mmCIF file of C-alpha atoms in Angstrom:
data_model
loop_
_atom_site.group_PDB
_atom_site.id
_atom_site.type_symbol
_atom_site.label_atom_id
_atom_site.label_comp_id
_atom_site.label_asym_id
_atom_site.label_seq_id
_atom_site.Cartn_x
_atom_site.Cartn_y
_atom_site.Cartn_z
ATOM 1 C CA MET A 1 92.984 129.463 95.396
ATOM 2 C CA SER A 2 89.857 128.144 93.769
ATOM 3 C CA LEU A 3 91.371 124.829 92.639
ATOM 4 C CA VAL A 4 89.970 121.544 93.939
ATOM 5 C CA LEU A 5 93.231 119.639 93.446
ATOM 6 C CA ASP A 6 95.321 119.811 96.613
ATOM 7 C CA PRO A 7 98.586 121.827 96.506
ATOM 8 C CA THR A 8 100.786 118.710 96.705
ATOM 9 C CA ALA A 9 99.140 117.271 93.592
ATOM 10 C CA GLN A 10 99.332 120.666 91.869
ATOM 11 C CA ASP A 11 103.077 120.723 92.533
ATOM 12 C CA LEU A 12 103.544 117.119 91.375
ATOM 13 C CA LEU A 13 101.705 117.629 88.100
ATOM 14 C CA PHE A 14 102.588 121.247 87.268
ATOM 15 C CA ARG A 15 104.443 123.686 89.517
ATOM 16 C CA GLU A 16 107.402 121.520 90.536
ATOM 17 C CA ALA A 17 107.405 119.189 87.528
ATOM 18 C CA ARG A 18 109.904 119.839 84.766
ATOM 19 C CA THR A 19 111.451 118.155 81.781
ATOM 20 C CA ALA A 20 113.990 115.677 83.147
ATOM 21 C CA ASN A 21 117.402 115.500 81.530
ATOM 22 C CA THR A 22 118.910 112.747 83.673
ATOM 23 C CA PHE A 23 117.391 109.631 85.203
ATOM 24 C CA THR A 24 118.262 106.959 87.720
ATOM 25 C CA ASP A 25 118.648 103.421 86.412
ATOM 26 C CA GLU A 26 115.450 102.271 88.164
ATOM 27 C CA PRO A 27 113.365 100.503 85.501
ATOM 28 C CA VAL A 28 109.935 101.657 84.366
ATOM 29 C CA THR A 29 107.675 98.615 84.287
ATOM 30 C CA ASP A 30 104.964 97.633 81.855
ATOM 31 C CA GLU A 31 102.562 97.811 84.807
ATOM 32 C CA GLN A 32 103.464 101.467 85.375
ATOM 33 C CA VAL A 33 102.931 102.262 81.693
ATOM 34 C CA GLN A 34 99.590 100.428 81.777
ATOM 35 C CA ALA A 35 98.507 102.425 84.851
ATOM 36 C CA ILE A 36 99.513 105.682 83.154
ATOM 37 C CA TYR A 37 97.542 104.812 80.026
ATOM 38 C CA ASP A 38 94.524 103.608 82.017
ATOM 39 C CA LEU A 39 94.384 107.059 83.642
ATOM 40 C CA VAL A 40 95.052 109.322 80.665
ATOM 41 C CA LYS A 41 92.856 107.521 78.140
ATOM 42 C CA PHE A 42 89.921 109.419 79.636
ATOM 43 C CA GLY A 43 91.227 112.837 78.556
ATOM 44 C CA PRO A 44 88.848 114.574 76.135
ATOM 45 C CA THR A 45 89.325 114.493 72.361
ATOM 46 C CA ALA A 46 87.136 115.454 69.422
ATOM 47 C CA PHE A 47 84.614 112.727 68.556
ATOM 48 C CA ASN A 48 86.181 110.627 71.324
ATOM 49 C CA GLN A 49 88.865 109.703 68.817
ATOM 50 C CA SER A 50 91.975 108.017 70.134
ATOM 51 C CA PRO A 51 94.755 108.573 67.589
ATOM 52 C CA LEU A 52 97.740 108.484 69.968
ATOM 53 C CA ARG A 53 100.002 105.479 69.551
ATOM 54 C CA ILE A 54 102.826 104.721 71.980
ATOM 55 C CA THR A 55 105.848 102.731 70.858
ATOM 56 C CA LEU A 56 108.000 101.681 73.820
ATOM 57 C CA VAL A 57 111.673 101.451 72.930
ATOM 58 C CA ARG A 58 113.061 98.870 75.363
ATOM 59 C CA SER A 59 115.676 96.757 73.604
ATOM 60 C CA PRO A 60 119.269 98.041 73.361
ATOM 61 C CA GLU A 61 119.188 97.490 69.596
ATOM 62 C CA ALA A 62 116.035 99.563 69.128
ATOM 63 C CA ARG A 63 117.428 102.260 71.441
ATOM 64 C CA GLU A 64 120.576 102.484 69.345
ATOM 65 C CA ARG A 65 118.498 102.779 66.161
ATOM 66 C CA LEU A 66 116.426 105.564 67.735
ATOM 67 C CA VAL A 67 119.342 107.550 69.159
ATOM 68 C CA ARG A 68 120.860 107.889 65.671
ATOM 69 C CA HIS A 69 117.805 109.955 64.647
ATOM 70 C CA LEU A 70 117.968 112.391 67.584
ATOM 71 C CA ALA A 71 119.559 115.817 67.721
ATOM 72 C CA GLU A 72 123.042 115.612 69.241
ATOM 73 C CA GLY A 73 121.930 117.262 72.495
ATOM 74 C CA ASN A 74 119.233 114.617 73.007
ATOM 75 C CA GLN A 75 121.278 111.502 72.273
ATOM 76 C CA ALA A 76 123.070 110.821 75.568
ATOM 77 C CA LYS A 77 120.035 111.369 77.792
ATOM 78 C CA THR A 78 117.887 109.140 75.582
ATOM 79 C CA ALA A 79 120.541 106.428 75.510
ATOM 80 C CA ALA A 80 120.592 106.451 79.331
ATOM 81 C CA ALA A 81 116.864 106.825 80.101
ATOM 82 C CA PRO A 82 115.174 103.783 81.686
ATOM 83 C CA LEU A 83 112.376 103.918 79.115
ATOM 84 C CA VAL A 84 111.806 105.820 75.896
ATOM 85 C CA ALA A 85 108.462 106.178 74.133
ATOM 86 C CA ILE A 86 107.812 107.295 70.587
ATOM 87 C CA LEU A 87 104.458 109.076 70.543
ATOM 88 C CA SER A 88 102.756 109.110 67.167
ATOM 89 C CA ALA A 89 99.410 109.905 65.551
ATOM 90 C CA ASP A 90 97.516 107.108 63.823
ATOM 91 C CA ASN A 91 96.082 108.654 60.665
ATOM 92 C CA GLU A 92 93.667 105.734 60.320
ATOM 93 C CA PHE A 93 92.115 106.362 63.755
ATOM 94 C CA HIS A 94 88.702 106.698 62.118
ATOM 95 C CA GLU A 95 88.449 102.920 61.738
ATOM 96 C CA GLU A 96 87.867 102.704 65.514
ATOM 97 C CA LEU A 97 85.262 105.479 65.666
ATOM 98 C CA PRO A 98 82.183 103.225 65.394
ATOM 99 C CA ALA A 99 83.283 101.475 68.608
ATOM 100 C CA LEU A 100 84.476 104.664 70.337
ATOM 101 C CA LEU A 101 81.459 106.747 69.323
ATOM 102 C CA PRO A 102 78.634 104.165 69.305
ATOM 103 C CA HIS A 103 75.878 106.798 69.404
ATOM 104 C CA PHE A 104 77.192 108.315 66.133
ATOM 105 C CA PRO A 105 78.925 105.598 64.059
ATOM 106 C CA ALA A 106 78.338 107.570 60.846
ATOM 107 C CA ALA A 107 80.980 110.100 61.997
ATOM 108 C CA LYS A 108 83.657 107.800 60.588
ATOM 109 C CA ASP A 109 82.570 108.340 56.989
ATOM 110 C CA MET A 110 80.754 111.643 57.372
ATOM 111 C CA PHE A 111 83.742 113.586 58.739
ATOM 112 C CA PHE A 112 86.873 111.492 58.212
ATOM 113 C CA SER A 113 86.654 109.852 54.791
ATOM 114 C CA GLU A 114 89.445 112.049 53.363
ATOM 115 C CA ARG A 115 93.047 111.482 54.409
ATOM 116 C CA PRO A 116 94.066 115.175 54.763
ATOM 117 C CA VAL A 117 91.166 115.764 57.166
ATOM 118 C CA ARG A 118 92.164 112.695 59.191
ATOM 119 C CA GLU A 119 95.808 113.769 59.327
ATOM 120 C CA GLY A 120 94.903 117.180 60.715
ATOM 121 C CA SER A 121 92.509 115.760 63.270
ATOM 122 C CA ALA A 122 94.899 112.978 64.255
ATOM 123 C CA ALA A 123 97.767 115.434 64.763
ATOM 124 C CA MET A 124 95.731 117.748 66.969
ATOM 125 C CA ASN A 125 94.032 115.085 69.053
ATOM 126 C CA ALA A 126 97.136 112.910 69.421
ATOM 127 C CA ALA A 127 99.006 116.025 70.613
ATOM 128 C CA LEU A 128 96.290 116.492 73.251
ATOM 129 C CA GLN A 129 96.689 112.871 74.260
ATOM 130 C CA ALA A 130 100.475 113.258 74.347
ATOM 131 C CA ALA A 131 100.065 116.110 76.839
ATOM 132 C CA TYR A 132 97.787 113.918 78.949
ATOM 133 C CA PHE A 133 100.424 111.165 78.752
ATOM 134 C CA ILE A 134 103.133 113.485 80.086
ATOM 135 C CA ILE A 135 100.876 114.516 82.985
ATOM 136 C CA GLY A 136 100.113 110.827 83.578
ATOM 137 C CA VAL A 137 103.834 110.048 83.783
ATOM 138 C CA ARG A 138 104.105 112.745 86.458
ATOM 139 C CA ALA A 139 101.057 111.337 88.268
ATOM 140 C CA ALA A 140 102.894 107.998 88.451
ATOM 141 C CA GLY A 141 105.728 109.699 90.357
ATOM 142 C CA LEU A 142 108.010 109.565 87.334
ATOM 143 C CA ALA A 143 109.574 112.299 85.255
ATOM 144 C CA ALA A 144 109.119 112.842 81.544
ATOM 145 C CA GLY A 145 111.569 114.318 79.093
ATOM 146 C CA PRO A 146 109.561 115.114 75.939
ATOM 147 C CA MET A 147 111.610 116.068 72.876
ATOM 148 C CA THR A 148 110.976 117.035 69.280
ATOM 149 C CA GLY A 149 114.634 117.568 68.405
ATOM 150 C CA ALA A 150 114.882 114.611 66.070
ATOM 151 C CA ASP A 151 114.655 113.477 62.481
ATOM 152 C CA LEU A 152 110.978 112.566 62.757
ATOM 153 C CA ALA A 153 110.808 111.377 59.141
ATOM 154 C CA GLY A 154 113.712 109.038 59.855
ATOM 155 C CA ILE A 155 112.004 107.772 63.006
ATOM 156 C CA GLN A 156 108.821 107.146 61.056
ATOM 157 C CA LYS A 157 110.733 105.109 58.470
ATOM 158 C CA GLU A 158 112.705 103.223 61.137
ATOM 159 C CA PHE A 159 109.878 102.385 63.574
ATOM 160 C CA LEU A 160 106.463 103.190 62.111
ATOM 161 C CA ASP A 161 104.642 103.125 58.783
ATOM 162 C CA ASP A 162 103.045 105.642 56.449
ATOM 163 C CA ASP A 163 99.837 105.658 58.515
ATOM 164 C CA HIS A 164 101.615 106.808 61.698
ATOM 165 C CA THR A 165 103.128 110.275 62.094
ATOM 166 C CA PRO A 166 105.669 110.656 64.919
ATOM 167 C CA LEU A 167 105.012 113.614 67.223
ATOM 168 C CA MET A 168 107.729 113.402 69.860
ATOM 169 C CA ILE A 169 110.069 111.213 71.848
ATOM 170 C CA VAL A 170 109.572 110.990 75.625
ATOM 171 C CA ASN A 171 112.255 109.790 78.021
ATOM 172 C CA ILE A 172 110.655 108.347 81.166
ATOM 173 C CA GLY A 173 111.998 107.429 84.598
ATOM 174 C CA LYS A 174 112.871 108.558 88.089
ATOM 175 C CA PRO A 175 114.791 111.830 87.892
ATOM 176 C CA GLY A 176 118.532 111.484 88.360
ATOM 177 C CA GLU A 177 121.221 113.800 89.639
ATOM 178 C CA ASP A 178 120.982 117.372 88.305
ATOM 179 C CA ALA A 179 117.898 116.379 86.295
ATOM 180 C CA TRP A 180 116.475 119.868 85.948
ATOM 181 C CA PHE A 181 117.445 123.015 84.158
ATOM 182 C CA PRO A 182 116.398 126.157 86.083
ATOM 183 C CA ARG A 183 112.693 126.915 85.762
ATOM 184 C CA SER A 184 112.071 129.170 82.766
ATOM 185 C CA PRO A 185 109.560 132.033 83.032
ATOM 186 C CA ARG A 186 105.947 131.706 81.968
ATOM 187 C CA LEU A 187 103.503 134.317 80.712
ATOM 188 C CA GLU A 188 101.145 135.821 83.290
ATOM 189 C CA ALA A 189 97.384 135.395 82.987
ATOM 190 C CA ASP A 190 96.826 138.972 81.824
ATOM 191 C CA GLN A 191 99.197 138.333 78.902
ATOM 192 C CA VAL A 192 97.206 135.315 77.761
ATOM 193 C CA ILE A 193 93.567 135.733 78.750
ATOM 194 C CA THR A 194 91.294 138.129 76.905
ATOM 195 C CA THR A 195 87.629 138.682 77.651
ATOM 196 C CA VAL A 196 85.314 139.811 74.845
#
């Protein structure tokens, strides 16, 4: 292997990690979430933009409101997860670009003055950040259960505003009993990589 990351870390982050479907009742603390974010915020994005927004659903009332918008197969596991996060893209991310890209503050108006351009860039870069977030959850010794089986428009109306587009829901916690479905196959490198 030509990877620098040791095999135990490779297993933790990728090979042995899976989407969790059950969790223990051990709470996920704000300190754990802060540590996850403090790690994954360094993942690369275009123009150093940071469009990902994380809405933690902690109260029973908010959880009940969220569960109503989920596909039937996702409701019970979300109701029981120690922590649930709504990951969304902030379509007004460009307002922070002068601070995040101090060597090129004109990028805000030069590239992102039009809403459709911002929405496309926010969706792509927030999706990158969402992937980093899931890996960060794993790095914290927790399991993530990301889901898109939901009425995302309903979730936006219930929890967000018109400037924030929901991407996915992520259940977070220590994996519980029978947390994993069997590992599904993946494509081999020669099916994916082409050299030109």
